Amino acid sequence: LSGDGVVINLPSINSVPDPAVSWYASGVEMAPEAQRHQITLEKNLVLLSTSIHSDNGKIYKAEALNGINGVSKTTKDFALRVGDTGEGVTKPPALLVGPKNTTAKTGDRDTKLECIYNARPLSGLQTKWYKKGIQRTEIVGNNKYIFNTVYKRVLTIKDPDLSDAGQYECEAVFVSNGQSSTMTSDAYLTVNGMWKH
């Protein structure tokens, strides 16, 4: 329905190593991340705040390329049909892709947590990340915690060590027409290895 988000799952592709995946909307290659879409860590496509005017009838497909042998595979076409619910109707946050419990080890370059919410209008949606312990501490971008874009859908933790283990929370904060609402989702990061001296 108009304003909803949708996840298009990448079909299973046998490839060693994992292929590089590109998604196309009606023949035009899509950026990895934009206000109204996200290509997930698992290479699925998430469309946000769909519009009956701009999205209805669009055709999506993915191309997977094996970087070793050069073999390329293209998925079938996915046609999007958007039902009308009124383009101006506000939609509160809905979790489309939640963070997953993740295991890393000391010595890894980084580890990533992902969290994708939908809402309408998207301009009223903000994503915040917290580390939960004795206190709930908001995570701000720095050399340790990296957000690739302003949307903060992916949290990259550089050089994970044992002190990074614990519960992480991603929160949607939505404000529209003077009304506000929040929604949260949690995941646990396990880090295996030795304490650094």
mmCIF file of C-alpha atoms in Angstrom:
data_model
loop_
_atom_site.group_PDB
_atom_site.id
_atom_site.type_symbol
_atom_site.label_atom_id
_atom_site.label_comp_id
_atom_site.label_asym_id
_atom_site.label_seq_id
_atom_site.Cartn_x
_atom_site.Cartn_y
_atom_site.Cartn_z
ATOM 1 C CA LEU A 1 0.000 0.000 0.000
ATOM 2 C CA SER A 2 1.068 3.567 -0.581
ATOM 3 C CA GLY A 3 3.479 4.704 2.139
ATOM 4 C CA ASP A 4 4.436 1.182 3.156
ATOM 5 C CA GLY A 5 7.918 -0.272 2.910
ATOM 6 C CA VAL A 6 8.694 -3.502 1.102
ATOM 7 C CA VAL A 7 11.613 -5.942 1.101
ATOM 8 C CA ILE A 8 12.575 -7.704 -2.142
ATOM 9 C CA ASN A 9 14.730 -10.687 -1.209
ATOM 10 C CA LEU A 10 17.652 -11.601 -3.432
ATOM 11 C CA PRO A 11 17.082 -15.136 -4.753
ATOM 12 C CA SER A 12 19.652 -17.726 -3.689
ATOM 13 C CA ILE A 13 22.711 -17.593 -5.959
ATOM 14 C CA ASN A 14 25.443 -20.230 -5.825
ATOM 15 C CA SER A 15 28.733 -18.363 -6.047
ATOM 16 C CA VAL A 16 32.139 -18.689 -4.394
ATOM 17 C CA PRO A 17 33.177 -16.121 -3.313
ATOM 18 C CA ASP A 18 29.943 -14.234 -2.629
ATOM 19 C CA PRO A 19 29.063 -12.191 -5.700
ATOM 20 C CA ALA A 20 28.951 -8.424 -6.044
ATOM 21 C CA VAL A 21 25.260 -7.529 -6.370
ATOM 22 C CA SER A 22 23.750 -4.535 -8.153
ATOM 23 C CA TRP A 23 20.036 -3.696 -8.115
ATOM 24 C CA TYR A 24 18.265 -1.944 -10.988
ATOM 25 C CA ALA A 25 14.995 0.015 -11.042
ATOM 26 C CA SER A 26 13.469 -0.044 -14.528
ATOM 27 C CA GLY A 27 16.952 -0.502 -15.995
ATOM 28 C CA VAL A 28 18.736 2.178 -13.931
ATOM 29 C CA GLU A 29 21.355 1.021 -11.403
ATOM 30 C CA MET A 30 20.467 1.968 -7.827
ATOM 31 C CA ALA A 31 22.864 3.475 -5.285
ATOM 32 C CA PRO A 32 23.538 1.278 -2.228
ATOM 33 C CA GLU A 33 21.621 3.708 0.003
ATOM 34 C CA ALA A 34 19.264 6.640 -0.483
ATOM 35 C CA GLN A 35 16.408 8.224 1.444
ATOM 36 C CA ARG A 36 13.802 5.897 -0.095
ATOM 37 C CA HIS A 37 15.745 2.668 -0.522
ATOM 38 C CA GLN A 38 18.521 0.564 0.988
ATOM 39 C CA ILE A 39 20.494 -2.431 -0.275
ATOM 40 C CA THR A 40 20.965 -4.499 2.877
ATOM 41 C CA LEU A 41 24.053 -6.269 4.185
ATOM 42 C CA GLU A 42 22.504 -9.476 2.817
ATOM 43 C CA LYS A 43 22.046 -7.771 -0.592
ATOM 44 C CA ASN A 44 18.251 -7.613 -0.388
ATOM 45 C CA LEU A 45 16.479 -4.477 -1.617
ATOM 46 C CA VAL A 46 14.349 -2.421 0.775
ATOM 47 C CA LEU A 47 11.981 0.187 -0.673
ATOM 48 C CA LEU A 48 10.705 2.826 1.746
ATOM 49 C CA SER A 49 7.579 4.986 1.812
ATOM 50 C CA THR A 50 6.364 3.716 -1.551
ATOM 51 C CA SER A 51 4.349 6.098 -3.697
ATOM 52 C CA ILE A 52 1.521 5.216 -6.059
ATOM 53 C CA HIS A 53 2.725 7.993 -8.363
ATOM 54 C CA SER A 54 6.458 7.286 -8.594
ATOM 55 C CA ASP A 55 6.752 3.573 -7.717
ATOM 56 C CA ASN A 56 3.676 1.812 -9.098
ATOM 57 C CA GLY A 57 4.624 -0.425 -12.030
ATOM 58 C CA LYS A 58 8.382 -0.131 -11.572
ATOM 59 C CA ILE A 59 10.405 -3.215 -12.470
ATOM 60 C CA TYR A 60 13.277 -4.272 -10.207
ATOM 61 C CA LYS A 61 15.978 -6.858 -10.844
ATOM 62 C CA ALA A 62 19.396 -7.742 -9.476
ATOM 63 C CA GLU A 63 22.632 -8.708 -11.203
ATOM 64 C CA ALA A 64 25.200 -10.826 -9.373
ATOM 65 C CA LEU A 65 28.810 -10.870 -10.579
ATOM 66 C CA ASN A 66 31.445 -13.363 -9.435
ATOM 67 C CA GLY A 67 34.648 -11.325 -9.220
ATOM 68 C CA ILE A 68 36.895 -14.377 -9.689
ATOM 69 C CA ASN A 69 35.498 -16.081 -12.776
ATOM 70 C CA GLY A 70 33.509 -13.164 -14.207
ATOM 71 C CA VAL A 71 30.264 -15.162 -14.334
ATOM 72 C CA SER A 72 27.210 -12.891 -14.144
ATOM 73 C CA LYS A 73 23.644 -13.894 -13.286
ATOM 74 C CA THR A 74 20.517 -11.759 -13.516
ATOM 75 C CA THR A 75 17.409 -12.420 -11.429
ATOM 76 C CA LYS A 76 13.873 -12.487 -12.717
ATOM 77 C CA ASP A 77 11.994 -9.189 -12.811
ATOM 78 C CA PHE A 78 10.082 -8.052 -9.726
ATOM 79 C CA ALA A 79 7.129 -5.801 -10.571
ATOM 80 C CA LEU A 80 5.924 -3.447 -7.822
ATOM 81 C CA ARG A 81 2.215 -2.719 -7.483
ATOM 82 C CA VAL A 82 1.308 0.058 -5.049
ATOM 83 C CA GLY A 83 -2.255 0.359 -3.747
ATOM 84 C CA ASP A 84 -3.708 3.764 -2.946
ATOM 85 C CA THR A 85 -4.217 4.767 0.700
ATOM 86 C CA GLY A 86 -4.002 8.502 0.141
ATOM 87 C CA GLU A 87 -0.592 10.012 -0.484
ATOM 88 C CA GLY A 88 -0.676 12.358 2.498
ATOM 89 C CA VAL A 89 -1.589 9.804 5.169
ATOM 90 C CA THR A 90 1.002 9.643 7.977
ATOM 91 C CA LYS A 91 2.407 6.193 8.767
ATOM 92 C CA PRO A 92 4.174 5.564 12.104
ATOM 93 C CA PRO A 93 7.499 3.705 12.243
ATOM 94 C CA ALA A 94 7.536 0.059 11.169
ATOM 95 C CA LEU A 95 10.605 -2.174 11.454
ATOM 96 C CA LEU A 96 11.520 -3.765 8.112
ATOM 97 C CA VAL A 97 15.007 -5.111 8.884
ATOM 98 C CA GLY A 98 16.035 -5.480 12.513
ATOM 99 C CA PRO A 99 19.552 -5.846 13.907
ATOM 100 C CA LYS A 100 20.664 -9.465 14.298
ATOM 101 C CA ASN A 101 22.623 -11.054 17.116
ATOM 102 C CA THR A 102 26.169 -11.040 15.788
ATOM 103 C CA THR A 103 29.463 -12.689 16.719
ATOM 104 C CA ALA A 104 32.821 -11.063 15.998
ATOM 105 C CA LYS A 105 36.327 -11.796 17.161
ATOM 106 C CA THR A 106 39.191 -9.580 18.244
ATOM 107 C CA GLY A 107 41.365 -8.928 15.214
ATOM 108 C CA ASP A 108 38.404 -8.467 12.862
ATOM 109 C CA ARG A 109 38.604 -5.220 10.903
ATOM 110 C CA ASP A 110 35.001 -4.387 11.692
ATOM 111 C CA THR A 111 31.556 -5.767 12.357
ATOM 112 C CA LYS A 112 28.213 -4.328 11.277
ATOM 113 C CA LEU A 113 24.700 -4.057 12.696
ATOM 114 C CA GLU A 114 21.790 -3.050 10.485
ATOM 115 C CA CYS A 115 18.396 -1.548 11.261
ATOM 116 C CA ILE A 116 15.881 -0.240 8.718
ATOM 117 C CA TYR A 117 12.607 1.456 9.638
ATOM 118 C CA ASN A 118 9.868 2.767 7.377
ATOM 119 C CA ALA A 119 7.593 5.731 8.106
ATOM 120 C CA ARG A 120 5.760 8.431 6.198
ATOM 121 C CA PRO A 121 6.905 11.092 5.761
ATOM 122 C CA LEU A 122 10.491 9.828 5.840
ATOM 123 C CA SER A 123 11.611 13.380 6.565
ATOM 124 C CA GLY A 124 10.141 12.948 10.066
ATOM 125 C CA LEU A 125 12.093 9.744 10.764
ATOM 126 C CA GLN A 126 15.408 9.613 12.591
ATOM 127 C CA THR A 127 17.365 6.491 13.579
ATOM 128 C CA LYS A 128 19.477 6.472 16.752
ATOM 129 C CA TRP A 129 21.754 3.760 18.132
ATOM 130 C CA TYR A 130 22.483 2.991 21.792
ATOM 131 C CA LYS A 131 24.773 0.661 23.699
ATOM 132 C CA LYS A 132 22.973 -0.749 26.702
ATOM 133 C CA GLY A 133 24.775 -1.591 29.890
ATOM 134 C CA ILE A 134 24.464 -0.128 33.362
ATOM 135 C CA GLN A 135 23.470 2.984 31.437
ATOM 136 C CA ARG A 136 21.908 3.410 28.006
ATOM 137 C CA THR A 137 24.448 5.438 26.036
ATOM 138 C CA GLU A 138 23.734 6.998 22.656
ATOM 139 C CA ILE A 139 26.315 6.140 20.005
ATOM 140 C CA VAL A 140 27.710 9.054 18.042
ATOM 141 C CA GLY A 141 29.798 8.667 14.918
ATOM 142 C CA ASN A 142 33.568 8.697 15.530
ATOM 143 C CA ASN A 143 36.658 6.634 14.653
ATOM 144 C CA LYS A 144 35.197 3.639 16.519
ATOM 145 C CA TYR A 145 31.549 3.831 15.492
ATOM 146 C CA ILE A 146 30.940 4.722 11.862
ATOM 147 C CA PHE A 147 27.707 5.636 10.071
ATOM 148 C CA ASN A 148 28.087 5.703 6.274
ATOM 149 C CA THR A 149 25.228 8.148 5.731
ATOM 150 C CA VAL A 150 22.897 10.480 7.609
ATOM 151 C CA TYR A 151 20.244 7.732 7.676
ATOM 152 C CA LYS A 152 22.267 5.665 10.212
ATOM 153 C CA ARG A 153 20.762 2.375 9.017
ATOM 154 C CA VAL A 154 24.112 0.565 9.339
ATOM 155 C CA LEU A 155 26.373 0.829 12.389
ATOM 156 C CA THR A 156 29.980 -0.208 11.704
ATOM 157 C CA ILE A 157 32.075 -1.030 14.768
ATOM 158 C CA LYS A 158 35.776 -0.787 13.904
ATOM 159 C CA ASP A 159 38.348 -3.195 15.391
ATOM 160 C CA PRO A 160 35.878 -4.919 17.752
ATOM 161 C CA ASP A 161 37.281 -5.932 21.121
ATOM 162 C CA LEU A 162 35.800 -7.473 24.256
ATOM 163 C CA SER A 163 34.656 -4.092 25.580
ATOM 164 C CA ASP A 164 32.374 -3.743 22.538
ATOM 165 C CA ALA A 165 30.377 -6.853 23.443
ATOM 166 C CA GLY A 166 26.869 -6.281 24.736
ATOM 167 C CA GLN A 167 23.370 -5.208 23.850
ATOM 168 C CA TYR A 168 22.840 -2.653 21.084
ATOM 169 C CA GLU A 169 19.559 -0.888 20.461
ATOM 170 C CA CYS A 170 18.370 0.942 17.392
ATOM 171 C CA GLU A 171 15.543 3.406 17.922
ATOM 172 C CA ALA A 172 13.235 5.059 15.419
ATOM 173 C CA VAL A 173 12.194 8.556 16.454
ATOM 174 C CA PHE A 174 9.297 9.856 14.350
ATOM 175 C CA VAL A 175 7.867 13.353 14.510
ATOM 176 C CA SER A 176 5.061 14.508 12.219
ATOM 177 C CA ASN A 177 2.416 17.216 12.614
ATOM 178 C CA GLY A 178 3.416 17.756 16.234
ATOM 179 C CA GLN A 179 2.920 14.080 17.102
ATOM 180 C CA SER A 180 5.879 11.901 18.042
ATOM 181 C CA SER A 181 6.388 8.164 18.430
ATOM 182 C CA THR A 182 9.315 5.820 18.964
ATOM 183 C CA MET A 183 10.085 2.175 18.283
ATOM 184 C CA THR A 184 13.114 0.125 19.318
ATOM 185 C CA SER A 185 14.842 -3.101 18.328
ATOM 186 C CA ASP A 186 17.781 -4.846 20.015
ATOM 187 C CA ALA A 187 20.607 -7.201 19.121
ATOM 188 C CA TYR A 188 23.490 -8.687 21.067
ATOM 189 C CA LEU A 189 27.099 -8.472 19.919
ATOM 190 C CA THR A 190 29.365 -11.277 21.119
ATOM 191 C CA VAL A 191 33.114 -10.715 20.769
ATOM 192 C CA ASN A 192 35.429 -13.699 21.127
ATOM 193 C CA GLY A 193 39.125 -13.241 21.857
ATOM 194 C CA MET A 194 41.576 -11.894 24.380
ATOM 195 C CA TRP A 195 41.518 -8.663 26.350
ATOM 196 C CA LYS A 196 43.986 -6.123 24.999
ATOM 197 C CA HIS A 197 46.722 -5.124 27.456
#
